Short mmCIF file of C-alpha atoms and ligand atoms in Angstrom, two decimals:
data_model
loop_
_atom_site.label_atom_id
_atom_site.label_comp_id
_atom_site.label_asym_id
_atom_site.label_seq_id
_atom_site.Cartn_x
_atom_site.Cartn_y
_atom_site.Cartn_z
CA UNK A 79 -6.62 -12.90 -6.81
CA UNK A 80 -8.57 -11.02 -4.24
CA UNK A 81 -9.71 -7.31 -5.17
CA UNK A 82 -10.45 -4.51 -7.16
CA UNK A 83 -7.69 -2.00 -7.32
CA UNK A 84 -4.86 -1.09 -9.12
CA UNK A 85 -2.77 -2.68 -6.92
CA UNK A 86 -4.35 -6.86 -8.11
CA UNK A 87 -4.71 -5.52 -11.90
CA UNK A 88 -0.35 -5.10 -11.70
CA UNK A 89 -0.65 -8.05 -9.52
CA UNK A 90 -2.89 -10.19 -11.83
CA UNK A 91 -0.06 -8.82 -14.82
CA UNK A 92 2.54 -9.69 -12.75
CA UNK A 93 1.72 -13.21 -12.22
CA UNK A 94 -0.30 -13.76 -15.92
CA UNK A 95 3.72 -13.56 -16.80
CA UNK A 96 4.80 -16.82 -14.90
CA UNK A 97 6.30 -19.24 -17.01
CA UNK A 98 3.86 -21.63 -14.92
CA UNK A 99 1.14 -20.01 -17.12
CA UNK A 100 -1.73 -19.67 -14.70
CA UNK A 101 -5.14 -19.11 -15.09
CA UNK A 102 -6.17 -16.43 -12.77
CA UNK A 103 -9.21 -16.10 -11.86
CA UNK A 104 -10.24 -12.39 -9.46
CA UNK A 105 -13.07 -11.39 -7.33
CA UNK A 106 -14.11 -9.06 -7.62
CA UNK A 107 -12.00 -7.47 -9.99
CA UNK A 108 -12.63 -4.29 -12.02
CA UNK A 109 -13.61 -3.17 -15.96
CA UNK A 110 -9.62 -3.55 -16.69
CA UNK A 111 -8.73 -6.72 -14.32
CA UNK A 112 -11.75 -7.97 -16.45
CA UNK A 113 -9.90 -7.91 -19.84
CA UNK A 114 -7.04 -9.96 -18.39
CA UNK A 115 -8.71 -12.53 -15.73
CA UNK A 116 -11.98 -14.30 -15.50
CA UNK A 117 -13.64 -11.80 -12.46
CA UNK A 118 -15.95 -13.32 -10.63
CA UNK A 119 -19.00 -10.76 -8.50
CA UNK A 120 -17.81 -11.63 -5.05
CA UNK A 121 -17.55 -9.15 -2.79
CA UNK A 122 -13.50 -8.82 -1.17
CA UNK A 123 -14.96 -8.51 1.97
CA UNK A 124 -17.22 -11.46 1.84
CA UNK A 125 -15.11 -14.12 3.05
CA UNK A 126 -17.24 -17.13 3.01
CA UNK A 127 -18.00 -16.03 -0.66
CA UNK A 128 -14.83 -16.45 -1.28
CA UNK A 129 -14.34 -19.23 0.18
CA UNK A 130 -17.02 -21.15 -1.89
CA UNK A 131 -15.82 -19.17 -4.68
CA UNK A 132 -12.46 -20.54 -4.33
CA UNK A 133 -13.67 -24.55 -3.61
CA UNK A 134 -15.80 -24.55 -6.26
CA UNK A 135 -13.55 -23.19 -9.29
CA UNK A 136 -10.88 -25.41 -7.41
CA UNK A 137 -8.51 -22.50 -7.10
CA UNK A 138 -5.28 -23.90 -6.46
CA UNK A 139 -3.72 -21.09 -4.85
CA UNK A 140 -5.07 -17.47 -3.63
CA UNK A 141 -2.99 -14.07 -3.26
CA UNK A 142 -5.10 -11.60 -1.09
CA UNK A 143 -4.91 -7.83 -2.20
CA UNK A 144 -6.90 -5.62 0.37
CA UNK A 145 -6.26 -5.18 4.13
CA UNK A 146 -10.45 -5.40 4.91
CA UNK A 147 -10.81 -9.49 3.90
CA UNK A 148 -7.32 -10.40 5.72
CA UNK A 149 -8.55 -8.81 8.75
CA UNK A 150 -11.96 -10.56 8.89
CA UNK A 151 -9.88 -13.83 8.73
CA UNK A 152 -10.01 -14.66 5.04
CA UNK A 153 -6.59 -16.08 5.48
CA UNK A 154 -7.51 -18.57 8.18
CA UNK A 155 -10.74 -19.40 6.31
CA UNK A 156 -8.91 -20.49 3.17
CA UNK A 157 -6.42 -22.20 4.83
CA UNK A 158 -8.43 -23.73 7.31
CA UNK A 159 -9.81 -25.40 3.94
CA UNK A 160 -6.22 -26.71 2.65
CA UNK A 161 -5.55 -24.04 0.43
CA UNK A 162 -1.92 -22.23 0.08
CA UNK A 163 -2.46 -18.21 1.09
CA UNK A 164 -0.26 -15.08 -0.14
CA UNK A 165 -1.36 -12.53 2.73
CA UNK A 166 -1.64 -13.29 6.91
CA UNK A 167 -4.09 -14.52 8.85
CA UNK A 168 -6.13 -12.09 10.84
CA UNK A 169 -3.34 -12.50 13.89
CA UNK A 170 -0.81 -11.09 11.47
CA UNK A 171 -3.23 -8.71 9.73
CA UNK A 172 -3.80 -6.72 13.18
CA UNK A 173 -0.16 -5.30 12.42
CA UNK A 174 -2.21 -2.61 10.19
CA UNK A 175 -6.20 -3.58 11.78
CA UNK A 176 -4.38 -1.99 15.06
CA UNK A 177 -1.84 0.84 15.09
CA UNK A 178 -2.14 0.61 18.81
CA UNK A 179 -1.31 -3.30 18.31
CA UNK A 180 1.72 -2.44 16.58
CA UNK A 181 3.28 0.43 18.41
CA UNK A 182 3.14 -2.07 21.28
CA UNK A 183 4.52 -4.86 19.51
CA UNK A 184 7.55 -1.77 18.14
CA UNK A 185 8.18 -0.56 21.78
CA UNK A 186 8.25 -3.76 23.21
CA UNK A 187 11.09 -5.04 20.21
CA UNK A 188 13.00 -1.77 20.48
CA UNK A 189 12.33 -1.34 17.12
CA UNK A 190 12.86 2.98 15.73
CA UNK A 191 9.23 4.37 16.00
CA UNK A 192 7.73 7.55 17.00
CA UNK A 193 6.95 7.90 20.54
CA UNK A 194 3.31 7.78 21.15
CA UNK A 195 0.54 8.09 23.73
CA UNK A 196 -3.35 5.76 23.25
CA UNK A 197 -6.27 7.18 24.78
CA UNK A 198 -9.74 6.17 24.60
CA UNK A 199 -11.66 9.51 25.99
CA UNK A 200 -11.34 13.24 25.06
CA UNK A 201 -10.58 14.48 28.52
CA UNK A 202 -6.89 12.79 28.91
CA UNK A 203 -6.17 13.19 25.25
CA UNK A 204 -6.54 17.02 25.25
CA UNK A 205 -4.63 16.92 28.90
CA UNK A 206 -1.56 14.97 27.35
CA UNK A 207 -1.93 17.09 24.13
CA UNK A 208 -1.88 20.39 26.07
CA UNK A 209 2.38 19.53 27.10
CA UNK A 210 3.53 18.16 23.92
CA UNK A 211 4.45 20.71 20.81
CA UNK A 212 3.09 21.08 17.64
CA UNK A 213 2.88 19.24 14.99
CA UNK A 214 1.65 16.26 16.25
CA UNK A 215 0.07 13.47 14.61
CA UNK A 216 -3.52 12.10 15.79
CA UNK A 217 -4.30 8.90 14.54
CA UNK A 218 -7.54 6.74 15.10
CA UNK A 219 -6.30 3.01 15.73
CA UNK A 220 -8.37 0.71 13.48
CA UNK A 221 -8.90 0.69 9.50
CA UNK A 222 -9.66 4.00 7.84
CA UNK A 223 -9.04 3.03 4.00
CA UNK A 224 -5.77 5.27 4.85
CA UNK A 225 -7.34 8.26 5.99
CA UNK A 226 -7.40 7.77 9.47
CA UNK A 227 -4.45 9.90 10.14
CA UNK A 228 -4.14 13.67 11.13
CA UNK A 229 -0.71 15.51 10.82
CA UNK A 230 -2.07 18.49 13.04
CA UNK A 231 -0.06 21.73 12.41
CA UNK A 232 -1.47 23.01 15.43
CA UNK A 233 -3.11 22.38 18.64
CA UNK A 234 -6.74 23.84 17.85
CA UNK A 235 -6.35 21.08 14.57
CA UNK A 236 -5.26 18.51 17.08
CA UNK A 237 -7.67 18.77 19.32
CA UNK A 238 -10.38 19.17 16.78
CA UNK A 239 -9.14 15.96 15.57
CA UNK A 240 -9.27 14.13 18.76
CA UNK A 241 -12.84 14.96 19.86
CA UNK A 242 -13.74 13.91 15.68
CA UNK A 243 -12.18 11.00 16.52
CA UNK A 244 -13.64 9.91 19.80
CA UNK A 245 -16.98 11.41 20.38
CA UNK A 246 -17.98 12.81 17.02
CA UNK A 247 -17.51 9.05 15.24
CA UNK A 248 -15.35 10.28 12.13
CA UNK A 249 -13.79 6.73 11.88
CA UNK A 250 -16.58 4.45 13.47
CA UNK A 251 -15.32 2.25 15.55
CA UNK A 252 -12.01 2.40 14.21
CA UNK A 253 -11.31 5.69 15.85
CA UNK A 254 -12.94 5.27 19.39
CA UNK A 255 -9.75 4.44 20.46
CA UNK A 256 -6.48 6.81 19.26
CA UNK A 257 -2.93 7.48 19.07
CA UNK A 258 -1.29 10.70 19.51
CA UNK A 259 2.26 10.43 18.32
CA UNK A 260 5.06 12.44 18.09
CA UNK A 261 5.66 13.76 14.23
CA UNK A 262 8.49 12.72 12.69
CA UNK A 263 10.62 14.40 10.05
CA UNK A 264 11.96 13.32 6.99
CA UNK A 265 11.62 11.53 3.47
CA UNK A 266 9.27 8.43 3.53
CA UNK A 267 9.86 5.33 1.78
CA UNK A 268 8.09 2.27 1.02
CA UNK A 269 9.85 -1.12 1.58
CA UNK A 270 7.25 -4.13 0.84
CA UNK A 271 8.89 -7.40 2.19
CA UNK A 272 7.69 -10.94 1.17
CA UNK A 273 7.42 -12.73 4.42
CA UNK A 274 7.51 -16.39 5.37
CA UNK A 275 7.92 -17.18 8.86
CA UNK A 276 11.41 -15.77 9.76
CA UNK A 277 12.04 -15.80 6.11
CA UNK A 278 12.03 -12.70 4.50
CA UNK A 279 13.09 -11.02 0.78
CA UNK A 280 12.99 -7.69 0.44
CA UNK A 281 11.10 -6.04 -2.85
CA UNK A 282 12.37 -3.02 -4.57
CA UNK A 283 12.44 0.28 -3.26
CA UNK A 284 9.75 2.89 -4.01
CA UNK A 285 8.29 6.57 -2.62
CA UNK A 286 4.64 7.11 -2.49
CA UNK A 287 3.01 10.80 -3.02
CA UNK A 288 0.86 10.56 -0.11
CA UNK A 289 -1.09 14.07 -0.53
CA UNK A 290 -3.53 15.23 -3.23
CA UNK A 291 -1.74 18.45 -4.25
CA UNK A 292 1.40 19.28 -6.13
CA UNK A 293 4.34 19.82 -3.61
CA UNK A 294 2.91 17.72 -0.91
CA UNK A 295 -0.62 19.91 0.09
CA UNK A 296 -3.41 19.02 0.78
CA UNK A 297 -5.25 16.41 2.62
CA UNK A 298 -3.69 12.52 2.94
CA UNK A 299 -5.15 9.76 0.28
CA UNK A 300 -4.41 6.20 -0.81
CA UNK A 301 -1.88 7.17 -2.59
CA UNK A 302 -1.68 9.83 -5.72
CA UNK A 303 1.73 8.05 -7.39
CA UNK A 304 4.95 6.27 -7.11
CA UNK A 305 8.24 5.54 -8.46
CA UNK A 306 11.00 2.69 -8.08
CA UNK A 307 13.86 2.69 -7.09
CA UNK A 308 13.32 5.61 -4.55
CA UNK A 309 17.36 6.76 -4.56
CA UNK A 310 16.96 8.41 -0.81
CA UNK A 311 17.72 4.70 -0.29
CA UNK A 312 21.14 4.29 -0.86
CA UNK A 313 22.53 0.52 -0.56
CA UNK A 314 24.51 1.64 2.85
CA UNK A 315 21.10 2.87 4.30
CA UNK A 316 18.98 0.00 3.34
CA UNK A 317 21.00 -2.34 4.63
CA UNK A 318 20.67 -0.51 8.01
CA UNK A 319 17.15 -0.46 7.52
CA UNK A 320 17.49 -4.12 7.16
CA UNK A 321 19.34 -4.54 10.34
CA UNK A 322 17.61 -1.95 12.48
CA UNK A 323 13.83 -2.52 11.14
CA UNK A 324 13.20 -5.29 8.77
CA UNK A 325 15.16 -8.26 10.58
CA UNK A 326 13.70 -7.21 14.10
CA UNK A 327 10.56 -6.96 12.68
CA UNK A 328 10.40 -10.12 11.22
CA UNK A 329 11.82 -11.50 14.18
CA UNK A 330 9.01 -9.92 16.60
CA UNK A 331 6.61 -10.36 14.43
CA UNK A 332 7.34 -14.59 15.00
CA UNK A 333 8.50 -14.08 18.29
CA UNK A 334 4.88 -12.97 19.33
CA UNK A 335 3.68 -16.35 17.91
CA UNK A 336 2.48 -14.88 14.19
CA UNK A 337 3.11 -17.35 11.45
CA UNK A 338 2.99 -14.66 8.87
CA UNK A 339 3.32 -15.65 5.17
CA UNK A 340 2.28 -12.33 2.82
CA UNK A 341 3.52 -8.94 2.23
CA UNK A 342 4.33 -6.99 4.74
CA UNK A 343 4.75 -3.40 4.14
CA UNK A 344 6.71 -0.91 6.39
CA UNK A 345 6.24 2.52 5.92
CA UNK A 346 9.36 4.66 7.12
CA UNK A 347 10.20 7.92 7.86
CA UNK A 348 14.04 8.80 6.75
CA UNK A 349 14.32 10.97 9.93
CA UNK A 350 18.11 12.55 10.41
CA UNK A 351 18.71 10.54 13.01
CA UNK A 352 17.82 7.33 11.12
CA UNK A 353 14.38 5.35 9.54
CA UNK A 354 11.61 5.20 11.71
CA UNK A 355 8.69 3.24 11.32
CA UNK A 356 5.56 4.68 10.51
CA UNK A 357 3.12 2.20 10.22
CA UNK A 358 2.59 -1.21 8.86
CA UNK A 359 0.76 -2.73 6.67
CA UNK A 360 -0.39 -5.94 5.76
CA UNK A 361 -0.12 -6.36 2.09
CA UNK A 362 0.93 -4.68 -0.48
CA UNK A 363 0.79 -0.93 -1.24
CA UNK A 364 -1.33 0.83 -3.76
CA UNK A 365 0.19 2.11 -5.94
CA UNK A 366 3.74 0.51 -5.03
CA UNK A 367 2.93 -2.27 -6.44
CA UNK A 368 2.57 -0.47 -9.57
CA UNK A 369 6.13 0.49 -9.64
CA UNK A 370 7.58 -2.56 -7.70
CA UNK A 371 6.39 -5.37 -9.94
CA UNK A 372 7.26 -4.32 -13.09
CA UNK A 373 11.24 -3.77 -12.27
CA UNK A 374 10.93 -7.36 -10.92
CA UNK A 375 12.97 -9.70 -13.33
CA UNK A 376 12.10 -13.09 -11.58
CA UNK A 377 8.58 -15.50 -11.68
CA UNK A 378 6.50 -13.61 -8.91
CA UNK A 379 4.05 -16.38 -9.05
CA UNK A 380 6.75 -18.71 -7.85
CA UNK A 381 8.11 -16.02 -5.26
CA UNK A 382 4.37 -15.98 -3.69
CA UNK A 383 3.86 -19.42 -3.81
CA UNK A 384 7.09 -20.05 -1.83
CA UNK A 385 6.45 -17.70 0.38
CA UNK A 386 2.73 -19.53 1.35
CA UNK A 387 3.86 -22.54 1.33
CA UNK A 388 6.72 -21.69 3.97
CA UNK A 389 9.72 -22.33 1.61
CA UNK A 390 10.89 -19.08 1.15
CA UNK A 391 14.66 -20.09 2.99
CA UNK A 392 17.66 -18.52 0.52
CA UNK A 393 14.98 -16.74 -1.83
CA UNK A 394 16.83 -14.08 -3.51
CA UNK A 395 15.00 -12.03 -6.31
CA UNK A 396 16.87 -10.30 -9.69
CA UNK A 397 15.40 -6.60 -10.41
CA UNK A 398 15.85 -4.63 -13.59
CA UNK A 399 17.65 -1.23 -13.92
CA UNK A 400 15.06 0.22 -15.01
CA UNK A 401 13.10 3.12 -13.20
CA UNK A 402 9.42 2.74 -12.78
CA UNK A 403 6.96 5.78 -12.45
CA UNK A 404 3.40 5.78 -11.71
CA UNK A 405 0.70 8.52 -11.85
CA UNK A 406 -2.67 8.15 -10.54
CA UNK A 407 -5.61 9.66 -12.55
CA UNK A 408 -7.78 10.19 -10.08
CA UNK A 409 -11.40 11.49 -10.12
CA UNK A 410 -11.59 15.53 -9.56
CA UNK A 411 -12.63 15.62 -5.69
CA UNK A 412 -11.05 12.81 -4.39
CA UNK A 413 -10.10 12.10 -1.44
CA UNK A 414 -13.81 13.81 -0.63
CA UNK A 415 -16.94 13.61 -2.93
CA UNK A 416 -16.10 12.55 -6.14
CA UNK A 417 -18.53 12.46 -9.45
CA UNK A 418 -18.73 8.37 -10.79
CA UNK A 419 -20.24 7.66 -14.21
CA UNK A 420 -17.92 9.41 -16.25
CA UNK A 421 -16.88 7.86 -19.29
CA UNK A 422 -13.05 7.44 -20.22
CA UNK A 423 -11.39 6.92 -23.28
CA UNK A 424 -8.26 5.42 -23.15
CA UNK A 425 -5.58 5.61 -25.83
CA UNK A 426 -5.67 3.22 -28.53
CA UNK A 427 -2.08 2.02 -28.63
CA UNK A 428 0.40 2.27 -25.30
CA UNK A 429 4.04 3.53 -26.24
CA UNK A 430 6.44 0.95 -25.30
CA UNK A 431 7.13 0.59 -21.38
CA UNK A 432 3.48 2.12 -20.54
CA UNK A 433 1.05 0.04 -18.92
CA UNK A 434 -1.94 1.17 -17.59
CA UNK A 435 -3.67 -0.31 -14.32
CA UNK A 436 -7.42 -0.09 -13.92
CA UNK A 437 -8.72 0.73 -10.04
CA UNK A 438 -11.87 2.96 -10.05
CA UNK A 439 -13.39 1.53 -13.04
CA UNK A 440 -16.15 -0.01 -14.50
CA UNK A 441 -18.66 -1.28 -17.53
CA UNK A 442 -21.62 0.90 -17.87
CA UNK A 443 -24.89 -0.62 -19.22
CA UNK A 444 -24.08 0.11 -22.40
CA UNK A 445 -20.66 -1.24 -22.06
CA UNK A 446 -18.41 2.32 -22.20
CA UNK A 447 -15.46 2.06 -19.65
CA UNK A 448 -16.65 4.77 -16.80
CA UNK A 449 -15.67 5.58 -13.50
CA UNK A 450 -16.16 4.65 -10.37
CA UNK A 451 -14.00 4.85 -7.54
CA UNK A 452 -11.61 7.77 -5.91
CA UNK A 453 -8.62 6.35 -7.65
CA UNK A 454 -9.14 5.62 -11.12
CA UNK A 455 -6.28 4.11 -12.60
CA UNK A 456 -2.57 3.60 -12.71
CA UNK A 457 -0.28 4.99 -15.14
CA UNK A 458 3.41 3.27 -14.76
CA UNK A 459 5.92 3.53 -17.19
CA UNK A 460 9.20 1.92 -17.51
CA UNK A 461 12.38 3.69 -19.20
CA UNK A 462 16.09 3.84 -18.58
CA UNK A 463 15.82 6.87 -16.54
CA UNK A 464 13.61 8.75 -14.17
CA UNK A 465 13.05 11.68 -16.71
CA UNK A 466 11.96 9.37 -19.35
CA UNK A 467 9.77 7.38 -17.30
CA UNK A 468 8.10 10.75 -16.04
CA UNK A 469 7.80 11.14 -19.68
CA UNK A 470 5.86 8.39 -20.78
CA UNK A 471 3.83 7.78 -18.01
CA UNK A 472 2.63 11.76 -17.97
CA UNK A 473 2.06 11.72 -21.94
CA UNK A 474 -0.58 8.28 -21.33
CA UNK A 475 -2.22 10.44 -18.58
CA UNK A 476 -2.29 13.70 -20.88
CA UNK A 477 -3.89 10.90 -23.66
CA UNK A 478 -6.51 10.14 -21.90
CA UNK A 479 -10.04 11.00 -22.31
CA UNK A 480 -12.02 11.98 -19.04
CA UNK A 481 -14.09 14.75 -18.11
CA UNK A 482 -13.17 14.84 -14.63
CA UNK A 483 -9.66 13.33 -14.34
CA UNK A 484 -6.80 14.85 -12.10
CA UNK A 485 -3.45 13.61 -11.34
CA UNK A 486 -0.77 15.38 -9.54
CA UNK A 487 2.21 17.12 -11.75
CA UNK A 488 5.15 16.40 -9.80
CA UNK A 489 4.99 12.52 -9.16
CA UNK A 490 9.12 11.68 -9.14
CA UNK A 491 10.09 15.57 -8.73
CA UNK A 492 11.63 15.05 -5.54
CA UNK A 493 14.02 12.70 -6.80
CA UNK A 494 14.31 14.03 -10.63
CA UNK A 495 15.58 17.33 -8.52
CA UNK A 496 17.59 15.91 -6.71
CA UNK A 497 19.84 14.16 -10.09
CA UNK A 498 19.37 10.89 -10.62
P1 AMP B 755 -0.45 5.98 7.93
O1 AMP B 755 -1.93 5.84 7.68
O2 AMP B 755 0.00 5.50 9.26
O3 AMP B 755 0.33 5.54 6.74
O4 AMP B 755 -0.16 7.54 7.95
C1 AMP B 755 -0.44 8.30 6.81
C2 AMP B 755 0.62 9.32 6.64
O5 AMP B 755 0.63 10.23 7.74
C3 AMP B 755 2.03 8.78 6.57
O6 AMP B 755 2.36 8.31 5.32
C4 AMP B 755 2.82 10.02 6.94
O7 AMP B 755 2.91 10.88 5.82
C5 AMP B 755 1.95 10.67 7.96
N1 AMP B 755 2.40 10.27 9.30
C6 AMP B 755 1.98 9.21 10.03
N2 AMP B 755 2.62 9.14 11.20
C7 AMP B 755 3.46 10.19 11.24
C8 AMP B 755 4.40 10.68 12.20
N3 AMP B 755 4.59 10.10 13.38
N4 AMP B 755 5.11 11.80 11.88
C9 AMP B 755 4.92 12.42 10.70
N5 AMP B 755 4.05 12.01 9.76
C10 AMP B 755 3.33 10.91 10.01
N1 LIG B 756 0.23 3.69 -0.81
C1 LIG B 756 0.12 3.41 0.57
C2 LIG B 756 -0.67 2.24 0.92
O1 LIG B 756 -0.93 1.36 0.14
O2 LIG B 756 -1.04 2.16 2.06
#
């Protein structure tokens, strides 16, 4: 397993629980992955680290986490040196490297997407900004740990997101070049899809809380919680979103010569007049995978492995009925300057259902659990309703010990309103 987030500590759970009984091995893992896998200090983003890393503890099999090591070609690398891959090779991993990449590739396929304009100076991007209304989204086109993306309320934010963008180097590289696209209106939803070629099974359902505040304010992050099944999903409309988005998708994705075998993760906008795509990504989502996993009933290890080894054809997967909720305890300040160091006591004993996922965490020298990352960790619970899950999961975040934790109030309310 490659990473250090939330995201490969559900993932190293997940597949600790195949009846194949693996040893897993991560890199580079964090304080909690630690307790359940051997980690090993390789960097995700050092490729041919983990490439020797992987030879020399003859790894047998590797499932990529993180968008960064995909996109420097850690796929290719590993399987230019016979071993089976969960995630795409960089080819594939330009769906989310390049937003400008894929709103081609989604205009080209006719697939439902925003319509959008790419500029690469100031000049024409205020021009083409000055006849379109507001809001408007700005978005820089390369990798921007998911922060590269300005929903401008009005034009004096727009444009002061632009020239950020272009001249004033707020992304790097990844935002000399931008989109401006036309905002769309809706619910979001998350559908991850295990991808094989043309073959393709779609994961449960989930909704991401993409904003730091309560009720949706406040700037974007990585994600501040999640739950699963996300109900705004009805069967009639997911099987539309199956035949409008996921099967053309798949389809383009091999028709322009990508032999893609990982996750791939749309992100779509449940607009009135039908899902849109937002974006894609090229693994899974953090913290969907939180909630996704654990209402899987089947061997994920063998799902995965099918899936790299190209023999995903009539895959189907069994889910429970349970609902899965997931609040991230995140360090006060996030998604801007953020204190690391703190020490965090967790509860001694889970109530049943509860797990908790480590991301931002680590060993201090003398051994106390402490923070250090943005995210912190991930608190899912699992219960026969929405309510109850809400329940649990908010009770292990009330229970435990940080200085400067925060987590948003209202992870599920949309739905819990709504009547499950
Ligand atoms: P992304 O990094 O592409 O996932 O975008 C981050 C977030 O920005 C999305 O989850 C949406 O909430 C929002 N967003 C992106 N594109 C649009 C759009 N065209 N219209 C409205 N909101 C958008
Ligand atoms: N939670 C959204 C993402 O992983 O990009």
């Amino acid at each position: 397993m490659v990473g250090a987030g939330g995201r490969e500590h559900a993932l190293v759970r997940a597949l600790q629980a195949s009846p194949a009984r693996p040893r897993v091995l991560c890199a580079p893992g964090n304080a909690g992955i630690a307790a359940d896998a051997a980690c090993f200090p390789v960097a995700a983003d050092d490729v041919a680290g983990l490439t020797a890393l992987a030879q020399r503890e003859r790894v047998e099999f590797v499932v990529v986490g993180p968008e960064v090591p995909l996109s420097l070609g850690l796929g290719d690398r590993l399987r230019a040196a016979g071993l089976p891959v969960y995630g795409p090779n960089a080819d594939g991993a330009r769906l989310e490297a390049s937003k400008i990449f894929t709103k081609q590739l989604l205009l080209k396929h006719r697939i439902p997407t925003a319509g959008a304009a790419f500029f690469d100076a100031v000049g024409p991007a205020l021009e083409y900004l000055a006849q379109k209304p507001v809001p408007i989204v700005i978005k820089a086109d390369g990798l921007a740990a998911g922060k590269g993306v300005v929903v401008a309320q009005t034009r004096a934010e727009a444009e002061a997101a632009v020239r950020e963008m272009i001249d004033g180097g707020r992304f790097g590289a990844s935002g000399k070049q931008i989109l401006v696209e036309d905002c769309l209106f809706g619910e979001e939803t998350s559908i991850l899809v295990v991808v094989s070629g043309r073959d393709y099974v779609i994961l449960p359902t989930s909704q991401d809380h993409k904003r730091i505040g309560d009720g949706d304010t406040g700037p974007n992050t990585g994600g501040m919680g999640t739950y699963s099944p996300a109900e705004v999903v009805t069967p009639e409309l997911l099987g539309r979103i199956d035949r409008e988005i996921v099967r053309p998708s798949v389809d383009a994705i091999a028709a322009e010569g990508i032999d893609y075998r990982g996750t791939l993760f749309i992100g779509i906008m449940l607009t009135p007049s039908g899902p849109s795509v937002i974006e894609y990504n090229a693994r899974f989502g953090d913290p969907e995978t939180q909630v996704v996993l654990p209402r899987i009933a089947d061997d994920l290890l063998a799902l995965l492995w099918r899936a790299a080894r190209g023999e995903l054809a009539g895959a189907t997967l069994r889910t429970k009925p349970d609902y899965a909720l997931c609040v991230v305890v995140a360090a006060k300040g996030y998604p801007d300057a953020f204190p690391k160091g703190d020490p965090i006591e967790l509860p001694a004993e889970l109530p049943a259902g509860v797990a908790i996922f480590h991301a931002g965490t680590a060993r201090n020298a003398a051994g106390e659990l402490v923070m250090n990352g943005g995210r912190v960790l991930g608190v899912t619970a699992l219960a026969p309703t929405l309510q109850a899950a809400a329940d649990r999961a908010y009770a292990a975040c009330d229970a435990i010990r940080c200085r400067s934790k925060y987590y948003r109030r209202d992870i599920g309310a949309k739905q819990l309103r709504r009547g499950q």
